[in-house]
Short mmCIF file of C-alpha atoms and ligand atoms in Angstrom, two decimals:
data_model
loop_
_atom_site.label_atom_id
_atom_site.label_comp_id
_atom_site.label_asym_id
_atom_site.label_seq_id
_atom_site.Cartn_x
_atom_site.Cartn_y
_atom_site.Cartn_z
CA UNK A 1 1.19 -4.97 -33.64
CA UNK A 2 2.00 -8.26 -35.41
CA UNK A 3 2.31 -11.20 -33.19
CA UNK A 4 0.21 -13.05 -30.80
CA UNK A 5 -0.90 -12.77 -27.16
CA UNK A 6 0.12 -15.12 -24.56
CA UNK A 7 -2.37 -15.46 -21.49
CA UNK A 8 -0.93 -17.02 -18.30
CA UNK A 9 -0.42 -16.86 -14.89
CA UNK A 10 3.11 -15.99 -13.40
CA UNK A 11 5.14 -15.25 -10.16
CA UNK A 12 7.52 -12.54 -10.57
CA UNK A 13 11.07 -13.86 -9.68
CA UNK A 14 13.16 -11.01 -10.39
CA UNK A 15 12.06 -7.44 -11.24
CA UNK A 16 14.72 -5.37 -12.82
CA UNK A 17 14.94 -1.60 -13.69
CA UNK A 18 15.46 -0.90 -17.47
CA UNK A 19 16.07 2.22 -19.29
CA UNK A 20 14.33 5.23 -18.18
CA UNK A 21 11.07 4.05 -16.98
CA UNK A 22 10.79 0.35 -17.78
CA UNK A 23 11.27 -3.01 -15.76
CA UNK A 24 12.35 -6.38 -17.27
CA UNK A 25 10.66 -9.18 -15.18
CA UNK A 26 11.93 -12.70 -14.82
CA UNK A 27 8.95 -14.82 -14.37
CA UNK A 28 7.73 -18.49 -13.62
CA UNK A 29 4.50 -19.16 -15.60
CA UNK A 30 1.97 -21.61 -15.84
CA UNK A 31 1.56 -21.47 -19.35
CA UNK A 32 5.63 -21.79 -20.37
CA UNK A 33 7.60 -22.16 -17.53
CA UNK A 34 10.71 -19.45 -17.59
CA UNK A 35 10.06 -16.61 -19.47
CA UNK A 36 11.37 -12.76 -19.26
CA UNK A 37 9.12 -9.89 -20.27
CA UNK A 38 9.42 -6.27 -20.44
CA UNK A 39 6.76 -3.69 -18.82
CA UNK A 40 7.44 -0.81 -20.80
CA UNK A 41 6.34 2.49 -18.72
CA UNK A 42 6.26 0.43 -15.37
CA UNK A 43 8.27 3.01 -13.24
CA UNK A 44 6.48 5.92 -14.09
CA UNK A 45 4.42 7.55 -11.33
CA UNK A 46 0.68 6.79 -12.97
CA UNK A 47 1.72 3.56 -14.65
CA UNK A 48 -1.53 1.21 -14.92
CA UNK A 49 0.63 -1.51 -13.50
CA UNK A 50 0.89 0.03 -10.33
CA UNK A 51 3.18 -1.58 -7.68
CA UNK A 52 2.44 -5.23 -8.63
CA UNK A 53 5.54 -5.84 -11.02
CA UNK A 54 7.63 -6.50 -7.79
CA UNK A 55 9.26 -9.89 -6.66
CA UNK A 56 6.79 -12.67 -5.48
CA UNK A 57 3.59 -11.00 -6.68
CA UNK A 58 1.48 -13.84 -8.31
CA UNK A 59 -0.16 -12.28 -11.50
CA UNK A 60 -2.69 -12.78 -14.44
CA UNK A 61 -0.88 -11.61 -17.45
CA UNK A 62 -1.32 -10.73 -20.96
CA UNK A 63 1.83 -10.80 -22.78
CA UNK A 64 2.52 -9.88 -26.30
CA UNK A 65 4.93 -12.03 -28.25
CA UNK A 66 6.63 -10.52 -31.12
CA UNK A 67 9.87 -11.63 -32.90
CA UNK A 68 12.08 -11.08 -29.95
CA UNK A 69 12.44 -13.65 -27.07
CA UNK A 70 11.52 -10.80 -24.64
CA UNK A 71 7.80 -10.57 -24.15
CA UNK A 72 5.78 -7.48 -23.59
CA UNK A 73 3.44 -7.18 -20.73
CA UNK A 74 0.27 -5.66 -21.85
CA UNK A 75 -1.91 -6.20 -18.83
CA UNK A 76 -1.36 -7.50 -15.50
CA UNK A 77 -3.68 -8.15 -12.46
CA UNK A 78 -2.78 -9.54 -9.20
CA UNK A 79 -4.03 -13.06 -8.26
CA UNK A 80 -1.98 -12.50 -4.58
CA UNK A 81 0.67 -9.97 -3.60
CA UNK A 82 1.45 -11.62 -0.19
CA UNK A 83 1.24 -8.42 1.84
CA UNK A 84 2.18 -10.07 5.10
CA UNK A 85 5.12 -11.80 3.74
CA UNK A 86 6.65 -8.52 2.69
CA UNK A 87 6.60 -7.33 6.39
CA UNK A 88 8.28 -10.19 7.58
CA UNK A 89 12.41 -10.42 7.51
CA UNK A 90 12.53 -13.89 7.81
CA UNK A 91 9.74 -14.71 5.32
CA UNK A 92 11.09 -11.97 2.74
CA UNK A 93 14.47 -14.12 2.86
CA UNK A 94 12.70 -17.35 2.67
CA UNK A 95 11.06 -16.24 -0.53
CA UNK A 96 13.77 -14.49 -2.10
CA UNK A 97 16.06 -17.84 -1.74
CA UNK A 98 12.82 -19.84 -3.15
CA UNK A 99 12.68 -17.59 -5.99
CA UNK A 100 16.50 -17.72 -6.69
CA UNK A 101 16.39 -21.80 -6.56
CA UNK A 102 13.48 -21.45 -9.25
CA UNK A 103 15.63 -19.37 -11.28
CA UNK A 104 18.73 -21.41 -11.46
CA UNK A 105 17.12 -24.77 -11.57
CA UNK A 106 14.15 -24.44 -13.59
CA UNK A 107 15.70 -22.53 -16.64
CA UNK A 108 13.53 -23.98 -19.42
CA UNK A 109 10.90 -22.21 -21.15
CA UNK A 110 8.24 -25.11 -20.89
CA UNK A 111 5.47 -25.56 -18.16
CA UNK A 112 5.87 -27.30 -15.20
CA UNK A 113 2.72 -27.43 -12.88
CA UNK A 114 4.12 -29.27 -9.79
CA UNK A 115 6.95 -26.59 -9.74
CA UNK A 116 4.66 -23.57 -10.12
CA UNK A 117 1.99 -24.84 -7.43
CA UNK A 118 4.82 -25.73 -5.19
CA UNK A 119 6.29 -21.91 -5.42
CA UNK A 120 2.94 -20.66 -4.77
CA UNK A 121 2.02 -22.85 -1.80
CA UNK A 122 5.34 -21.83 -0.28
CA UNK A 123 4.77 -17.93 -0.86
CA UNK A 124 1.09 -18.61 0.36
CA UNK A 125 2.42 -20.11 3.51
CA UNK A 126 5.33 -17.31 4.09
CA UNK A 127 2.32 -15.00 4.21
CA UNK A 128 0.32 -16.71 6.71
CA UNK A 129 1.01 -15.60 10.28
CA UNK A 130 -0.50 -18.78 11.75
CA UNK A 131 2.67 -20.75 10.09
CA UNK A 132 5.71 -19.23 11.70
CA UNK A 133 7.83 -22.63 10.61
CA UNK A 134 7.16 -21.77 7.06
CA UNK A 135 10.28 -19.24 7.12
CA UNK A 136 12.13 -21.87 9.04
CA UNK A 137 15.15 -24.00 7.71
CA UNK A 138 13.19 -26.94 7.77
CA UNK A 139 10.44 -25.90 5.38
CA UNK A 140 12.92 -24.28 3.06
CA UNK A 141 14.94 -27.75 2.77
CA UNK A 142 11.79 -29.42 2.22
CA UNK A 143 10.70 -26.60 -0.55
CA UNK A 144 14.29 -27.53 -2.15
CA UNK A 145 13.71 -31.39 -2.04
CA UNK A 146 10.28 -31.16 -3.72
CA UNK A 147 11.71 -28.59 -6.19
CA UNK A 148 14.53 -30.95 -6.97
CA UNK A 149 11.93 -33.66 -7.53
CA UNK A 150 9.80 -31.33 -9.62
CA UNK A 151 12.84 -30.52 -11.87
CA UNK A 152 13.60 -34.25 -12.20
CA UNK A 153 16.86 -34.31 -9.92
CA UNK A 154 15.40 -35.86 -6.89
CA UNK A 155 18.24 -37.77 -4.91
CA UNK A 156 18.05 -41.59 -4.75
CA UNK A 157 16.80 -42.38 -1.00
CA UNK A 158 15.22 -45.83 -1.16
CA UNK A 159 18.59 -48.12 -1.72
CA UNK A 160 22.29 -47.38 -2.65
CA UNK A 161 22.83 -45.15 -5.67
CA UNK A 162 25.79 -47.04 -6.64
CA UNK A 163 24.73 -50.71 -6.27
CA UNK A 164 21.35 -50.94 -5.39
CA UNK A 165 21.81 -52.53 -1.67
CA UNK A 166 19.12 -51.46 0.55
CA UNK A 167 20.87 -51.99 3.96
CA UNK A 168 23.78 -49.87 5.86
CA UNK A 169 23.19 -46.88 3.83
CA UNK A 170 25.47 -44.72 5.75
CA UNK A 171 26.69 -42.15 3.08
CA UNK A 172 25.57 -39.67 0.51
CA UNK A 173 27.30 -39.10 -2.60
CA UNK A 174 26.31 -35.77 -4.86
CA UNK A 175 28.06 -37.53 -7.67
CA UNK A 176 26.37 -41.01 -7.37
CA UNK A 177 23.13 -38.78 -6.84
CA UNK A 178 21.98 -40.39 -3.61
CA UNK A 179 22.33 -42.33 -0.40
CA UNK A 180 25.35 -45.02 -0.89
CA UNK A 181 26.14 -48.03 1.29
CA UNK A 182 28.99 -48.78 3.59
CA UNK A 183 30.74 -50.71 0.54
CA UNK A 184 30.31 -47.71 -1.81
CA UNK A 185 31.14 -44.77 0.29
CA UNK A 186 33.98 -43.57 -1.63
CA UNK A 187 33.90 -40.12 -2.34
CA UNK A 188 30.64 -39.71 -0.03
CA UNK A 189 29.96 -37.88 3.21
CA UNK A 190 28.43 -39.26 6.50
CA UNK A 191 24.72 -38.89 6.35
CA UNK A 192 22.92 -39.84 9.62
CA UNK A 193 19.92 -41.93 9.89
CA UNK A 194 17.96 -39.03 10.99
CA UNK A 195 19.20 -36.75 7.86
CA UNK A 196 18.03 -39.69 5.70
CA UNK A 197 14.58 -40.07 7.40
CA UNK A 198 14.14 -36.08 6.92
CA UNK A 199 14.64 -36.24 3.11
CA UNK A 200 12.34 -39.25 2.86
CA UNK A 201 9.59 -37.30 5.02
CA UNK A 202 9.93 -34.17 3.52
CA UNK A 203 9.35 -35.44 -0.09
CA UNK A 204 6.41 -37.81 1.36
CA UNK A 205 4.63 -35.01 3.22
CA UNK A 206 2.88 -31.80 2.31
CA UNK A 207 5.05 -28.75 2.30
CA UNK A 208 3.23 -27.46 5.57
CA UNK A 209 4.21 -30.62 7.49
CA UNK A 210 7.82 -30.52 6.79
CA UNK A 211 9.81 -32.94 9.52
CA UNK A 212 11.90 -31.55 12.35
CA UNK A 213 15.51 -32.48 12.59
CA UNK A 214 18.68 -31.34 14.45
CA UNK A 215 21.17 -28.55 13.04
CA UNK A 216 23.54 -31.16 12.25
CA UNK A 217 21.19 -33.42 10.52
CA UNK A 218 19.64 -30.38 8.58
CA UNK A 219 23.17 -29.39 7.50
CA UNK A 220 23.97 -32.80 6.05
CA UNK A 221 20.54 -32.31 4.31
CA UNK A 222 21.44 -29.15 2.70
CA UNK A 223 24.88 -30.49 1.57
CA UNK A 224 23.22 -33.82 0.06
CA UNK A 225 20.82 -31.63 -1.91
CA UNK A 226 23.32 -29.35 -3.04
CA UNK A 227 25.91 -31.56 -4.03
CA UNK A 228 23.04 -33.59 -6.03
CA UNK A 229 22.26 -30.39 -7.92
CA UNK A 230 25.78 -29.38 -8.60
CA UNK A 231 26.74 -32.68 -10.00
CA UNK A 232 23.29 -33.64 -12.12
CA UNK A 233 21.74 -30.30 -12.84
CA UNK A 234 24.92 -28.14 -12.62
CA UNK A 235 23.46 -25.18 -10.46
CA UNK A 236 24.78 -24.17 -7.34
CA UNK A 237 21.77 -23.05 -4.64
CA UNK A 238 22.49 -20.17 -2.29
CA UNK A 239 22.75 -20.98 1.35
CA UNK A 240 19.23 -22.45 2.57
CA UNK A 241 19.06 -20.30 5.97
ZN1 ZN B 1 26.42 -49.65 -2.56
#
């Protein structure tokens, strides 16, 4: 068939039944960021794709690129299927929310290695029974902050997003895109020092070392990230936990 072949690694974000026996895959790929592909015959009992075209699978793919925007899967090999993640309700929920966030926030067909590596690292952590904190809300919010950074929508945390003042940072404004000082707090909500510290540390530390914080602080963090993305990326994320 005319067209060319694209070889890439990708994570299955969503897998949709299509027609009699096909699947449409929403993929996050190393070569091209967000792409969609059809796997013909994938739901037949003896399909050569087996069960690996399910959400969260990390795959080595050969994709045929014709005239349509939809690529065609010609070969799929498993890099990691994260089998233990699939046996845990909290880990499954966290993985689903992570893939949903990638779908909403990283919709461009262009490579973004930090975002891809972050998603794979999070899935591997959720698959590791020695890391029970991975499925918790602290790690979910750290993932969200790092994903926002990779997408270019990280909130301003070092100084007031309106006037640049470095002291008395007591509020957060999604419209301003970051922390705001007492003099610029119109339209902001209260952000505790603890919540502010959580965000700074979550971005600075590896995902496996997500900081701890109280429930109230974590709600403030979720709201801060959510409002920043609503105002600047025009996406609304599902609840983090
Ligand atoms: Zn200010």
